[in-house]
Amino acid sequence: MAKLQKGTFTGQAGGHGGDIKVALTTDGEHITDVKIVEQHETPHVGDNAFKWIPERIVHYQSLAVDAVSGASFTSRGIINASKQALQAAGGDLADWSQPVPKPPVVAKDQTVDVAIAGGGLTGLTMAAFAIKNGLKPLIVEKNDQVGGSFRYAAGAFATVGSKKVADNQIDDLINWVKELNTHGAKKEMDYDFLRYLEEHTGETFDELVDIAGSKPQIAQEAPYKFAVFGGGAFIVNALEKYIKDHGGLILPDTVITRINVDESGKHATGFAARNAAGCFTVTAKAVVIATGGESYGHKEDLVKTTPSLEKVHVFNEANPGNTGDGYGLLKEAGASFYEGNIYKNAFLDFGWPLRISYANVPDYSKAIVVNDQAKRFTNEAPFFALNLTTALYYEGSPRYYVIYDAAKMDQTFRKKLDAQKEDPKVVVHAGSVKELAEKLDLDPAALEQTVAGYNEACAKGEDEFGKDAAHLESLDGADGYYGLYTMPGSWGTIGGVKINRDMLVEQTDGSFFDNLYALGEMSTNELFSDFYIAGFSLANYSTEARLVAERLAAN
Ligand SMILES: Cc1cc2nc3c(=O)[nH]c(=O)nc-3n(C[C@H](O)[C@H](O)[C@H](O)COP(=O)(O)OP(=O)(O)OC[C@H]3O[C@@H](n4cnc5c(N)ncnc54)[C@H](O)[C@@H]3O)c2cc1C
């Protein structure tokens, strides 16, 4: 082994939320310890990276360890910071980059009550509720950690009728969704199905709070109430522990390759799976496909439904497992699908170095948003924040900018912008509209015309895109302007396979499988129009899972 200086050395590198600092200790010949001494990552999301990456570096005496999937930015931050620390200890990276073997996985045939494909929000809640109802579940998850897209979620739960948070808002909520859909929705949804699920969400919420052993709080009162009892990653970890503690099986790093159906063509016997150790079969009384949507790497499919997306860069925040694998498996098994999935809108995403996410986005409702032609195209203070992302999808511009009046914007946020290096893909500051346009590579005359037109609308209190007078604040530029690069974000997809009220999969002839279920983002067409609504996934997908588990136990 190559020589190192003995002692503890620090290194620092960018993670997801800022720099991660590590302290790497050597005895002169080996790496004996790696500790995280500073980090600003989203709570719980990087937990497995903080645990596994240092352990693996010390175990394998190598910095060529794999990132933890679903926490890749955090993983890379730890690895890069460790590399820096190792170099500070006099190490040559080439000597410390030996390939690392993959952790062992098991490939043996299994028989369980409920075979679950995918260990995201839906798969985990399905397994937990199966256990609560006396059934034995097995989850097969293609990533090395469970959680799927839900690991990144805020944990918002649109709850109705929960005893623990005492609320009852079903009519308000359904009416609000109907009102939302009058603001530019192009796609139909099934309000009765939504009502049916929402009516059961309170009980699901209370049961999940018990499983997680946490304290619920109402996090938002308007326009509809949602409660939180932990961030997505916290709930994921709690569910994983509950499942393992109660004899449920979770097989990570394993993919489903086929749904097995018997000669009747109506009954699933289980599925075929594959991992590094080989191929095997899972046999079960019920099969649940919970492999999520198809937002990752499937833009060509989404463009068919929304052609304007062709040129649009979409910040995809969903888990890399969100690939639509389950669609292919279900198609092969003879399932019937809705035409065309669409992106599930997220809040706006800004240039990466700004580290602004949906959770801490500055108020853009009094600014203007322009496309690559320097034109406004929508009301920037829409009915609901997520309508704006959808407007960006439909507009189809390859780049967008939010333009603020420097003197009128939030001054704390302004300081944050001033700390950035100017970059048209992040933020620029200018003394005049003309200068701003030049820095953003927009047509100066067009931007001047847009700003002048907007200021006129502010003076009249009347806007061509319907922005209300309270948000019409002129851009005078007394202290200049800021232009921020922004693009739509996506949390996944809406669409998928057809199911009935029992969540059984419909076949191409209109009949239904008798034990093959598709839950969660796999089958969301009925539950959403063009607008995704925060808190509805956790509420409705986990409720689907609970209802299926209870029905399976009753039969
Ligand atoms: C940033 C962000 C914030 C969000 N915030 C909220 C919120 O606060 N409240 C809320 O209700 N919703 C929220 N959501 C939405 C919510 O997280 C998703 O809708 C939800 O996770 C979907 O659950 P799912 O189990 O259907 O799919 P996923 O969570 O995507 O899980 C699917 C799983 O299946 C696995 N898989 C895929 N193919 C295979 C295969 N062939 N074999 C085995 N496994 C496979 C994937 O790896 C993945 O782990 C948020 C989403 C994001 C991205």
Coordinates of C-alpha atoms and ligand atoms in Angstrom, one line a residue:
M1 CA 0.0 0.0 0.0
A2 CA 1.3 3.5 -0.9
K3 CA 2.5 5.6 2.0
L4 CA 0.5 8.4 3.4
Q5 CA 1.2 11.0 6.1
K6 CA -0.2 9.9 9.4
G7 CA -2.9 12.1 10.8
T8 CA -6.3 13.7 10.0
F9 CA -6.7 15.7 6.9
T10 CA -9.7 17.7 5.6
G11 CA -11.2 18.1 2.2
Q12 CA -14.2 19.9 0.8
A13 CA -16.4 19.5 -2.3
G14 CA -19.8 20.4 -3.6
G15 CA -22.8 18.3 -2.6
H16 CA -26.5 18.9 -3.4
G17 CA -27.0 21.7 -0.9
G18 CA -23.6 23.2 -0.7
D19 CA -20.0 22.1 0.2
I20 CA -19.5 18.9 2.2
K21 CA -16.4 18.9 4.4
V22 CA -14.8 15.6 5.5
A23 CA -12.0 14.6 7.8
L24 CA -10.0 11.7 6.6
T25 CA -7.7 9.9 9.1
T26 CA -4.7 7.7 8.1
D27 CA -2.3 5.6 10.2
G28 CA 0.4 6.2 7.6
E29 CA -0.6 3.2 5.4
H30 CA -4.4 2.9 5.5
I31 CA -7.4 5.1 5.5
T32 CA -8.7 4.4 9.0
D33 CA -11.7 6.8 9.2
V34 CA -13.7 9.2 7.1
K35 CA -16.0 11.6 9.0
I36 CA -18.5 14.2 7.7
V37 CA -17.7 17.4 9.6
E38 CA -19.9 19.8 7.7
Q39 CA -22.8 19.4 5.3
H40 CA -25.9 21.3 4.1
E41 CA -27.8 18.5 2.5
T42 CA -31.6 18.1 2.6
P43 CA -32.3 16.3 5.9
H44 CA -32.5 12.5 5.5
V45 CA -32.0 12.5 1.7
G46 CA -28.3 11.9 1.9
D47 CA -28.4 9.7 5.1
N48 CA -27.4 6.5 3.3
A49 CA -24.6 8.3 1.5
F50 CA -23.2 9.7 4.8
K51 CA -23.4 6.2 6.3
W52 CA -22.3 4.0 3.4
I53 CA -19.7 6.0 1.5
P54 CA -17.3 6.5 4.4
E55 CA -17.8 2.9 5.5
R56 CA -17.1 1.7 1.9
I57 CA -14.0 3.9 1.5
V58 CA -12.5 2.5 4.7
H59 CA -13.6 -1.1 4.0
Y60 CA -12.2 -1.2 0.5
Q61 CA -9.3 1.3 1.0
S62 CA -10.4 2.9 -2.3
L63 CA -12.1 6.1 -3.4
A64 CA -13.5 4.4 -6.5
V65 CA -16.7 3.5 -4.5
D66 CA -20.1 3.7 -6.2
A67 CA -22.4 6.6 -5.5
V68 CA -25.6 5.7 -3.5
S69 CA -28.4 5.9 -6.1
G70 CA -30.9 8.6 -5.2
A71 CA -28.2 10.5 -3.4
S72 CA -25.6 10.8 -6.1
F73 CA -24.8 14.5 -5.6
T74 CA -24.2 13.9 -1.9
S75 CA -22.2 10.8 -2.6
R76 CA -20.0 12.5 -5.2
G77 CA -19.5 15.4 -2.7
I78 CA -18.2 13.0 0.0
I79 CA -16.0 11.1 -2.5
N80 CA -14.5 14.3 -4.0
A81 CA -13.9 15.8 -0.6
S82 CA -12.2 12.6 0.5
K83 CA -10.0 12.7 -2.6
Q84 CA -8.9 16.2 -1.7
A85 CA -8.2 15.1 1.9
L86 CA -6.2 12.1 0.7
Q87 CA -4.1 14.3 -1.5
A88 CA -3.5 16.6 1.5
A89 CA -2.2 13.4 3.2
G90 CA 0.3 13.0 0.4
G91 CA -1.7 10.2 -1.4
D92 CA -1.7 9.7 -5.1
L93 CA -5.2 9.2 -6.3
A94 CA -4.1 6.5 -8.8
D95 CA -3.0 4.3 -5.9
W96 CA -6.3 4.7 -4.1
S97 CA -8.8 4.1 -6.9
Q98 CA -8.8 0.3 -7.1
P99 CA -12.2 -1.1 -8.4
V100 CA -14.6 -1.9 -5.7
P101 CA -16.7 -5.1 -5.8
K102 CA -20.5 -4.7 -5.7
P103 CA -22.2 -5.7 -2.4
P104 CA -23.5 -9.3 -2.6
V105 CA -27.1 -9.8 -3.6
V106 CA -29.2 -12.9 -3.4
A107 CA -31.0 -14.6 -6.3
K108 CA -33.3 -17.4 -5.1
D109 CA -36.9 -18.3 -5.9
Q110 CA -39.3 -17.0 -3.3
T111 CA -43.0 -17.5 -2.5
V112 CA -44.8 -14.7 -0.6
D113 CA -48.3 -13.3 -0.3
V114 CA -47.7 -10.0 -2.1
A115 CA -44.9 -9.5 -4.6
I116 CA -44.2 -5.8 -5.1
A117 CA -42.2 -4.3 -8.0
G118 CA -40.6 -1.1 -6.9
G119 CA -39.7 0.2 -3.5
G120 CA -40.8 3.9 -3.7
L121 CA -43.5 5.5 -1.8
T122 CA -46.2 3.1 -3.1
G123 CA -44.2 -0.1 -2.8
L124 CA -43.1 0.7 0.7
T125 CA -46.6 1.6 1.9
M126 CA -48.0 -1.4 0.1
A127 CA -45.5 -3.7 2.0
A128 CA -46.2 -1.9 5.4
F129 CA -50.0 -2.2 5.1
A130 CA -49.7 -5.8 3.9
I131 CA -47.8 -6.6 7.1
K132 CA -50.4 -4.7 9.2
N133 CA -53.0 -7.0 7.6
G134 CA -51.2 -10.2 8.3
L135 CA -49.7 -10.7 4.8
K136 CA -46.1 -11.4 3.9
P137 CA -44.7 -9.0 1.3
L138 CA -41.5 -8.9 -0.8
I139 CA -40.3 -5.7 -2.5
V140 CA -37.9 -5.9 -5.5
E141 CA -36.1 -2.6 -6.0
K142 CA -33.8 -1.8 -8.9
N143 CA -31.8 0.9 -7.0
D144 CA -29.4 0.2 -4.1
Q145 CA -31.7 2.0 -1.7
V146 CA -35.5 2.1 -1.5
G147 CA -37.5 5.4 -1.5
G148 CA -37.7 6.2 -5.2
S149 CA -38.8 9.7 -5.9
F150 CA -40.3 10.0 -2.5
R151 CA -36.9 10.2 -0.9
Y152 CA -36.7 13.8 -2.2
A153 CA -40.2 14.8 -1.2
A154 CA -41.2 17.3 1.4
G155 CA -43.6 14.8 3.0
A156 CA -46.7 16.9 2.3
F157 CA -49.9 14.8 2.7
A158 CA -53.3 16.2 1.6
T159 CA -55.3 14.8 4.4
V160 CA -59.1 14.6 4.9
G161 CA -60.7 13.2 8.0
S162 CA -57.6 12.4 10.0
K163 CA -58.3 11.9 13.7
K164 CA -54.7 13.0 14.5
V165 CA -54.9 16.4 12.8
A166 CA -58.7 16.8 13.0
D167 CA -59.7 18.2 9.6
N168 CA -62.6 17.6 7.2
Q169 CA -62.3 19.4 4.0
I170 CA -63.4 17.0 1.3
D171 CA -65.9 19.3 -0.4
D172 CA -63.5 22.3 -0.2
L173 CA -60.7 20.2 -1.6
I174 CA -62.6 18.7 -4.5
N175 CA -64.1 22.1 -5.4
W176 CA -60.7 23.7 -5.3
V177 CA -59.3 21.0 -7.7
K178 CA -62.2 21.7 -10.0
E179 CA -61.5 25.5 -9.8
L180 CA -57.8 24.9 -10.5
N181 CA -58.7 22.9 -13.6
T182 CA -60.5 25.9 -15.1
H183 CA -57.1 27.6 -15.4
G184 CA -55.7 26.1 -18.5
A185 CA -56.1 22.3 -18.0
K186 CA -56.3 20.4 -21.3
K187 CA -56.7 16.9 -19.8
E188 CA -59.7 15.4 -18.0
M189 CA -59.6 13.7 -14.6
D190 CA -62.0 11.6 -12.5
Y191 CA -63.3 13.7 -9.6
D192 CA -65.3 10.7 -8.3
F193 CA -62.2 8.5 -8.0
L194 CA -60.3 11.4 -6.4
R195 CA -63.1 11.9 -3.9
Y196 CA -63.3 8.1 -3.2
L197 CA -59.6 8.0 -2.4
E198 CA -59.4 11.3 -0.5
E199 CA -62.3 10.2 1.8
H200 CA -60.0 7.4 3.0
T201 CA -56.8 9.4 3.3
G202 CA -57.4 10.4 6.9
E203 CA -57.2 6.9 8.2
T204 CA -54.1 6.2 6.1
F205 CA -52.5 9.2 7.5
D206 CA -53.2 8.2 11.1
E207 CA -51.8 4.7 10.4
L208 CA -48.7 6.0 8.8
V209 CA -48.1 8.4 11.7
D210 CA -48.2 5.3 14.0
I211 CA -45.8 3.4 11.8
A212 CA -43.3 6.3 11.7
G213 CA -43.9 7.1 15.4
S214 CA -43.8 10.8 14.7
K215 CA -45.9 13.9 15.5
P216 CA -48.1 15.3 12.7
Q217 CA -48.5 19.0 12.1
I218 CA -50.7 20.9 9.7
A219 CA -48.2 22.5 7.4
Q220 CA -50.4 24.5 5.1
E221 CA -54.0 25.8 5.5
A222 CA -54.7 27.3 2.1
P223 CA -55.7 26.8 -0.6
Y224 CA -56.2 23.3 0.9
K225 CA -54.8 21.7 4.1
F226 CA -51.9 19.4 4.1
A227 CA -50.2 17.8 7.0
V228 CA -46.6 16.6 7.5
F229 CA -45.3 14.0 9.8
G230 CA -41.7 14.0 8.5
G231 CA -39.9 14.6 5.2
G232 CA -40.1 12.0 2.4
A233 CA -36.7 10.5 3.3
F234 CA -37.7 10.3 7.0
I235 CA -40.9 8.4 6.1
V236 CA -39.0 6.2 3.7
N237 CA -36.5 5.2 6.5
A238 CA -39.3 4.6 8.9
L239 CA -41.2 2.4 6.5
E240 CA -38.1 0.4 5.6
K241 CA -37.4 -0.2 9.2
Y242 CA -41.0 -1.2 9.9
I243 CA -41.0 -3.6 7.0
K244 CA -37.7 -5.3 7.9
D245 CA -38.6 -5.4 11.7
H246 CA -41.8 -7.3 10.8
G247 CA -40.4 -9.9 8.5
G248 CA -41.0 -8.2 5.2
L249 CA -38.4 -8.8 2.5
I250 CA -36.7 -6.1 0.5
L251 CA -34.3 -7.0 -2.3
P252 CA -32.4 -3.9 -3.5
D253 CA -30.2 -3.8 -6.7
T254 CA -32.7 -6.2 -8.4
V255 CA -34.9 -5.5 -11.4
I256 CA -38.2 -7.1 -12.4
T257 CA -37.9 -8.4 -15.9
R258 CA -41.3 -10.0 -16.6
I259 CA -44.8 -10.3 -15.0
N260 CA -45.7 -14.0 -15.0
V261 CA -49.4 -14.7 -16.0
D262 CA -51.1 -18.1 -16.0
E263 CA -52.9 -19.8 -19.0
S264 CA -56.1 -18.0 -18.2
G265 CA -54.4 -14.7 -19.1
K266 CA -56.2 -13.1 -16.2
H267 CA -54.2 -14.2 -13.2
A268 CA -50.6 -13.2 -12.4
T269 CA -48.5 -15.9 -10.7
G270 CA -45.6 -13.5 -9.8
F271 CA -42.7 -12.1 -11.6
A272 CA -39.2 -12.8 -12.9
A273 CA -36.4 -10.8 -11.5
R274 CA -32.7 -10.4 -12.1
N275 CA -29.7 -9.1 -10.1
A276 CA -25.9 -9.5 -10.1
A277 CA -26.3 -13.0 -8.6
G278 CA -28.6 -14.3 -11.3
C279 CA -32.3 -14.7 -12.3
F280 CA -35.1 -15.9 -10.1
T281 CA -38.8 -16.1 -9.8
V282 CA -41.1 -14.7 -7.2
T283 CA -44.4 -16.5 -6.8
A284 CA -47.3 -14.7 -5.0
K285 CA -51.0 -14.6 -4.4
A286 CA -51.1 -10.9 -5.5
V287 CA -48.7 -8.9 -7.7
V288 CA -48.4 -5.1 -7.3
I289 CA -46.6 -3.0 -9.9
A290 CA -45.4 0.2 -8.2
T291 CA -42.5 1.1 -10.4
G292 CA -43.4 4.8 -10.7
G293 CA -43.7 7.0 -13.8
E294 CA -41.5 7.6 -16.8
S295 CA -39.9 11.0 -16.5
Y296 CA -36.3 9.9 -16.7
G297 CA -34.9 9.5 -20.2
H298 CA -38.3 9.3 -21.9
K299 CA -38.7 12.7 -23.2
E300 CA -39.5 11.4 -26.7
D301 CA -42.6 9.8 -25.4
L302 CA -43.7 12.9 -23.5
V303 CA -43.1 15.1 -26.6
K304 CA -45.8 13.0 -28.4
T305 CA -48.4 14.4 -25.9
T306 CA -46.8 17.8 -25.5
P307 CA -45.0 18.7 -28.8
S308 CA -43.9 22.1 -27.3
L309 CA -41.5 20.1 -25.0
E310 CA -39.3 19.3 -27.9
K311 CA -36.9 22.2 -27.3
V312 CA -37.5 22.7 -23.6
H313 CA -34.9 21.7 -21.0
V314 CA -36.7 20.2 -18.0
F315 CA -35.0 20.0 -14.7
N316 CA -36.0 16.5 -13.6
E317 CA -36.1 16.1 -9.9
A318 CA -37.6 12.6 -9.8
N319 CA -35.6 9.6 -9.0
P320 CA -33.5 8.0 -11.8
G321 CA -35.7 4.9 -11.3
N322 CA -38.6 6.8 -12.8
T323 CA -38.0 5.2 -16.2
G324 CA -41.4 3.7 -17.1
D325 CA -40.0 0.1 -16.7
G326 CA -43.4 -1.0 -15.3
Y327 CA -45.2 0.3 -18.4
G328 CA -43.1 -2.1 -20.6
L329 CA -43.8 -5.0 -18.2
L330 CA -47.5 -4.4 -18.1
K331 CA -47.8 -3.9 -21.8
E332 CA -46.2 -7.3 -22.3
A333 CA -48.7 -8.7 -19.9
G334 CA -51.6 -7.3 -21.9
A335 CA -52.5 -4.2 -19.9
S336 CA -54.4 -1.3 -21.3
F337 CA -52.9 2.2 -21.2
Y338 CA -54.1 5.8 -21.4
E339 CA -52.8 7.7 -24.4
G340 CA -49.8 9.9 -23.7
N341 CA -48.2 10.7 -20.4
I342 CA -47.4 14.2 -19.4
Y343 CA -44.8 15.7 -17.1
K344 CA -45.9 16.2 -13.5
N345 CA -45.1 19.8 -12.9
A346 CA -42.8 21.0 -10.1
F347 CA -42.0 24.5 -9.0
L348 CA -39.6 26.5 -11.2
D349 CA -36.0 25.5 -11.1
F350 CA -33.2 28.1 -11.3
G351 CA -29.5 27.9 -12.2
W352 CA -27.8 25.2 -10.2
P353 CA -25.3 27.4 -8.4
L354 CA -28.1 29.4 -6.9
R355 CA -29.2 26.3 -5.0
I356 CA -32.8 27.5 -5.1
S357 CA -35.2 24.7 -5.0
Y358 CA -39.0 24.4 -4.9
A359 CA -38.8 24.8 -1.2
N360 CA -37.0 28.2 -1.0
V361 CA -37.9 29.8 -4.3
P362 CA -38.1 33.7 -4.1
D363 CA -41.4 35.4 -4.9
Y364 CA -41.6 35.7 -8.6
S365 CA -45.2 36.8 -8.8
K366 CA -44.3 40.5 -9.0
A367 CA -41.6 39.9 -11.5
I368 CA -42.0 39.0 -15.2
V369 CA -41.1 35.8 -16.9
V370 CA -39.9 36.1 -20.6
N371 CA -39.1 33.5 -23.2
D372 CA -36.2 33.4 -25.6
Q373 CA -38.0 36.0 -27.8
A374 CA -38.0 38.4 -24.7
K375 CA -41.8 38.2 -24.6
R376 CA -44.1 37.5 -21.7
F377 CA -46.6 34.7 -22.4
T378 CA -48.4 34.1 -19.1
N379 CA -49.6 35.5 -15.8
E380 CA -46.7 35.2 -13.5
A381 CA -49.0 35.2 -10.4
P382 CA -51.1 32.3 -11.4
F383 CA -54.0 30.7 -9.6
F384 CA -51.6 28.1 -8.2
A385 CA -47.8 28.1 -8.2
L386 CA -47.7 24.9 -10.3
N387 CA -49.8 26.4 -13.1
L388 CA -46.7 28.5 -14.0
T389 CA -44.5 25.4 -14.7
T390 CA -47.2 24.0 -16.9
A391 CA -47.3 27.3 -18.8
L392 CA -43.6 26.9 -19.4
Y393 CA -44.1 23.4 -20.8
Y394 CA -46.8 24.6 -23.2
E395 CA -44.8 27.8 -24.2
G396 CA -42.0 25.6 -25.4
S397 CA -39.1 28.0 -25.2
P398 CA -35.6 26.6 -24.9
R399 CA -34.8 29.2 -22.1
Y400 CA -36.7 31.5 -19.8
Y401 CA -35.7 34.4 -17.5
V402 CA -37.4 35.9 -14.5
I403 CA -36.8 39.6 -14.5
Y404 CA -36.8 41.5 -11.2
D405 CA -36.6 45.2 -10.5
A406 CA -33.5 45.4 -8.2
A407 CA -34.9 48.1 -5.9
K408 CA -38.3 46.4 -5.4
M409 CA -37.2 42.7 -5.0
D410 CA -36.6 40.9 -1.8
Q411 CA -33.3 42.5 -0.6
T412 CA -32.0 39.4 1.2
F413 CA -32.5 37.4 -2.0
R414 CA -30.7 40.2 -3.9
K415 CA -27.7 39.8 -1.6
K416 CA -27.6 36.1 -2.5
L417 CA -27.7 37.0 -6.2
D418 CA -24.9 39.5 -5.7
A419 CA -22.7 36.8 -4.2
Q420 CA -22.9 34.9 -7.5
K421 CA -20.6 35.1 -10.4
E422 CA -22.5 36.6 -13.4
D423 CA -23.6 33.8 -15.8
P424 CA -26.5 34.0 -18.3
K425 CA -27.3 30.4 -17.2
V426 CA -27.6 31.5 -13.6
V427 CA -28.1 35.3 -13.0
V428 CA -27.0 38.6 -14.5
H429 CA -27.4 42.2 -13.1
A430 CA -27.7 45.3 -15.4
G431 CA -28.3 49.0 -15.1
S432 CA -30.7 49.1 -18.0
V433 CA -33.1 46.9 -19.9
K434 CA -30.9 47.1 -22.9
E435 CA -27.8 46.0 -21.0
L436 CA -29.8 43.2 -19.4
A437 CA -31.0 41.9 -22.8
E438 CA -27.4 42.0 -24.2
K439 CA -26.1 40.1 -21.2
L440 CA -28.9 37.5 -21.6
D441 CA -28.5 37.3 -25.4
L442 CA -32.1 38.5 -25.9
D443 CA -33.2 41.1 -28.5
P444 CA -32.8 44.5 -26.7
A445 CA -35.6 46.2 -28.6
A446 CA -38.0 43.3 -27.9
L447 CA -37.2 43.3 -24.2
E448 CA -37.5 47.1 -23.9
Q449 CA -40.9 46.8 -25.6
T450 CA -42.0 44.0 -23.2
V451 CA -40.9 45.9 -20.1
A452 CA -42.6 49.1 -21.4
G453 CA -45.8 47.2 -22.2
Y454 CA -45.8 45.6 -18.7
N455 CA -45.3 49.0 -17.0
E456 CA -48.2 50.4 -19.0
A457 CA -50.3 47.5 -17.8
C458 CA -49.2 48.3 -14.2
A459 CA -50.2 51.9 -14.6
K460 CA -53.7 50.9 -15.9
G461 CA -54.1 48.0 -13.5
E462 CA -55.1 45.7 -16.4
D463 CA -52.9 43.0 -17.9
E464 CA -53.3 41.0 -21.1
F465 CA -52.4 37.8 -19.3
G466 CA -54.8 38.4 -16.5
K467 CA -52.4 39.3 -13.7
D468 CA -54.3 40.9 -10.9
A469 CA -53.7 44.5 -9.9
A470 CA -52.1 43.5 -6.6
H471 CA -49.2 41.8 -8.4
L472 CA -48.8 44.4 -11.1
E473 CA -45.7 46.3 -9.9
S474 CA -43.9 48.2 -12.5
L475 CA -40.2 47.5 -13.4
D476 CA -38.7 51.0 -13.2
G477 CA -35.1 49.9 -12.8
A478 CA -34.2 52.8 -10.5
D479 CA -31.4 50.5 -9.2
G480 CA -31.1 48.3 -12.2
Y481 CA -32.5 44.8 -13.0
Y482 CA -31.7 41.1 -12.3
G483 CA -32.3 38.4 -14.9
L484 CA -32.5 34.8 -13.6
Y485 CA -32.3 31.8 -15.8
T486 CA -35.2 29.5 -15.0
M487 CA -36.7 26.3 -16.5
P488 CA -39.6 24.1 -15.6
G489 CA -39.0 21.3 -13.1
S490 CA -40.6 17.9 -13.1
W491 CA -41.5 15.6 -10.2
G492 CA -42.4 12.7 -12.5
T493 CA -45.3 11.9 -14.9
I494 CA -49.1 11.8 -14.9
G495 CA -50.7 9.0 -17.0
G496 CA -50.0 5.3 -17.1
V497 CA -52.0 2.1 -17.0
K498 CA -55.8 1.8 -16.7
I499 CA -57.1 0.5 -13.4
N500 CA -60.5 0.1 -11.7
R501 CA -61.6 1.2 -8.3
D502 CA -60.0 -2.0 -6.8
M503 CA -56.7 -0.9 -8.4
L504 CA -56.8 -4.0 -10.6
V505 CA -55.1 -3.6 -14.0
E506 CA -57.4 -3.4 -17.1
Q507 CA -56.6 -5.6 -20.1
T508 CA -56.7 -4.5 -23.7
D509 CA -60.2 -6.2 -24.1
G510 CA -61.6 -4.1 -21.3
S511 CA -61.7 -6.9 -18.7
F512 CA -59.5 -6.9 -15.5
F513 CA -56.8 -9.1 -14.1
D514 CA -58.0 -10.7 -10.9
N515 CA -54.8 -10.2 -8.8
L516 CA -52.5 -7.8 -10.7
Y517 CA -52.5 -4.3 -9.3
A518 CA -50.9 -1.1 -10.5
L519 CA -50.6 1.6 -7.9
G520 CA -49.0 5.0 -7.5
E521 CA -47.4 7.0 -10.2
M522 CA -47.7 4.0 -12.4
S523 CA -51.5 4.7 -12.8
T524 CA -52.3 8.4 -12.2
N525 CA -54.4 9.4 -15.2
E526 CA -57.7 9.6 -13.3
L527 CA -56.3 11.5 -10.4
F528 CA -54.8 14.5 -12.0
S529 CA -55.5 16.9 -14.9
D530 CA -52.4 18.7 -16.3
F531 CA -51.6 20.0 -12.8
Y532 CA -49.9 17.9 -10.2
I533 CA -51.0 18.9 -6.7
A534 CA -48.5 18.7 -3.9
G535 CA -49.4 16.3 -1.2
F536 CA -51.7 14.2 -3.4
S537 CA -49.2 11.4 -4.1
L538 CA -48.5 10.6 -0.5
A539 CA -52.2 10.8 0.4
N540 CA -53.6 8.9 -2.6
Y541 CA -50.9 6.3 -3.4
S542 CA -50.6 5.2 0.2
T543 CA -54.3 5.0 0.5
E544 CA -54.5 2.9 -2.7
A545 CA -52.0 0.6 -1.0
R546 CA -53.9 0.4 2.2
L547 CA -57.2 -0.3 0.5
V548 CA -55.6 -3.1 -1.6
A549 CA -53.9 -4.6 1.5
E550 CA -57.2 -4.7 3.4
R551 CA -59.0 -6.2 0.5
L552 CA -56.4 -8.9 0.0
A553 CA -56.5 -9.8 3.7
A554 CA -60.3 -10.0 3.6
N555 CA -60.4 -12.4 0.7
Ligands
LIG1 C1 -38.6 16.8 -5.3 C2 -40.0 16.1 -5.1 C3 -40.8 16.5 -4.1 C4 -42.0 15.9 -3.9 N1 -42.8 16.2 -2.8 C5 -43.9 15.6 -2.6 C6 -44.7 15.8 -1.4 O1 -44.3 16.6 -0.5 N2 -45.9 15.1 -1.2 C7 -46.3 14.2 -2.1 O2 -47.4 13.6 -1.9 N3 -45.6 13.9 -3.2 C8 -44.4 14.5 -3.5 N4 -43.7 14.2 -4.6 C9 -44.2 13.2 -5.5 C10 -43.9 11.8 -5.0 O3 -42.6 11.7 -4.4 C11 -44.0 10.8 -6.1 O4 -45.2 11.0 -6.8 C12 -44.0 9.4 -5.5 O5 -42.7 9.1 -5.0 C13 -44.3 8.3 -6.5 O6 -44.3 7.1 -5.8 P1 -44.2 5.7 -6.6 O7 -43.9 4.7 -5.5 O8 -45.3 5.5 -7.4 O9 -42.9 5.9 -7.5 P2 -41.4 6.1 -7.1 O10 -41.3 6.8 -5.8 O11 -40.7 6.8 -8.2 O12 -40.9 4.7 -6.9 C14 -40.7 3.7 -7.9 C15 -39.6 2.8 -7.5 O13 -39.6 1.7 -8.5 C16 -38.3 1.4 -8.8 N5 -38.3 0.6 -10.1 C17 -38.5 1.2 -11.3 N6 -38.4 0.2 -12.2 C18 -38.1 -1.0 -11.6 C19 -37.9 -2.3 -12.0 N7 -37.9 -2.7 -13.3 N8 -37.6 -3.2 -11.0 C20 -37.6 -2.9 -9.7 N9 -37.8 -1.6 -9.3 C21 -38.0 -0.7 -10.2 C22 -37.6 2.7 -8.8 O14 -36.2 2.6 -8.6 C23 -38.3 3.4 -7.6 O15 -37.6 3.2 -6.4 C24 -42.4 14.8 -4.8 C25 -41.6 14.4 -5.8 C26 -40.4 15.0 -6.0 C27 -39.5 14.5 -7.1

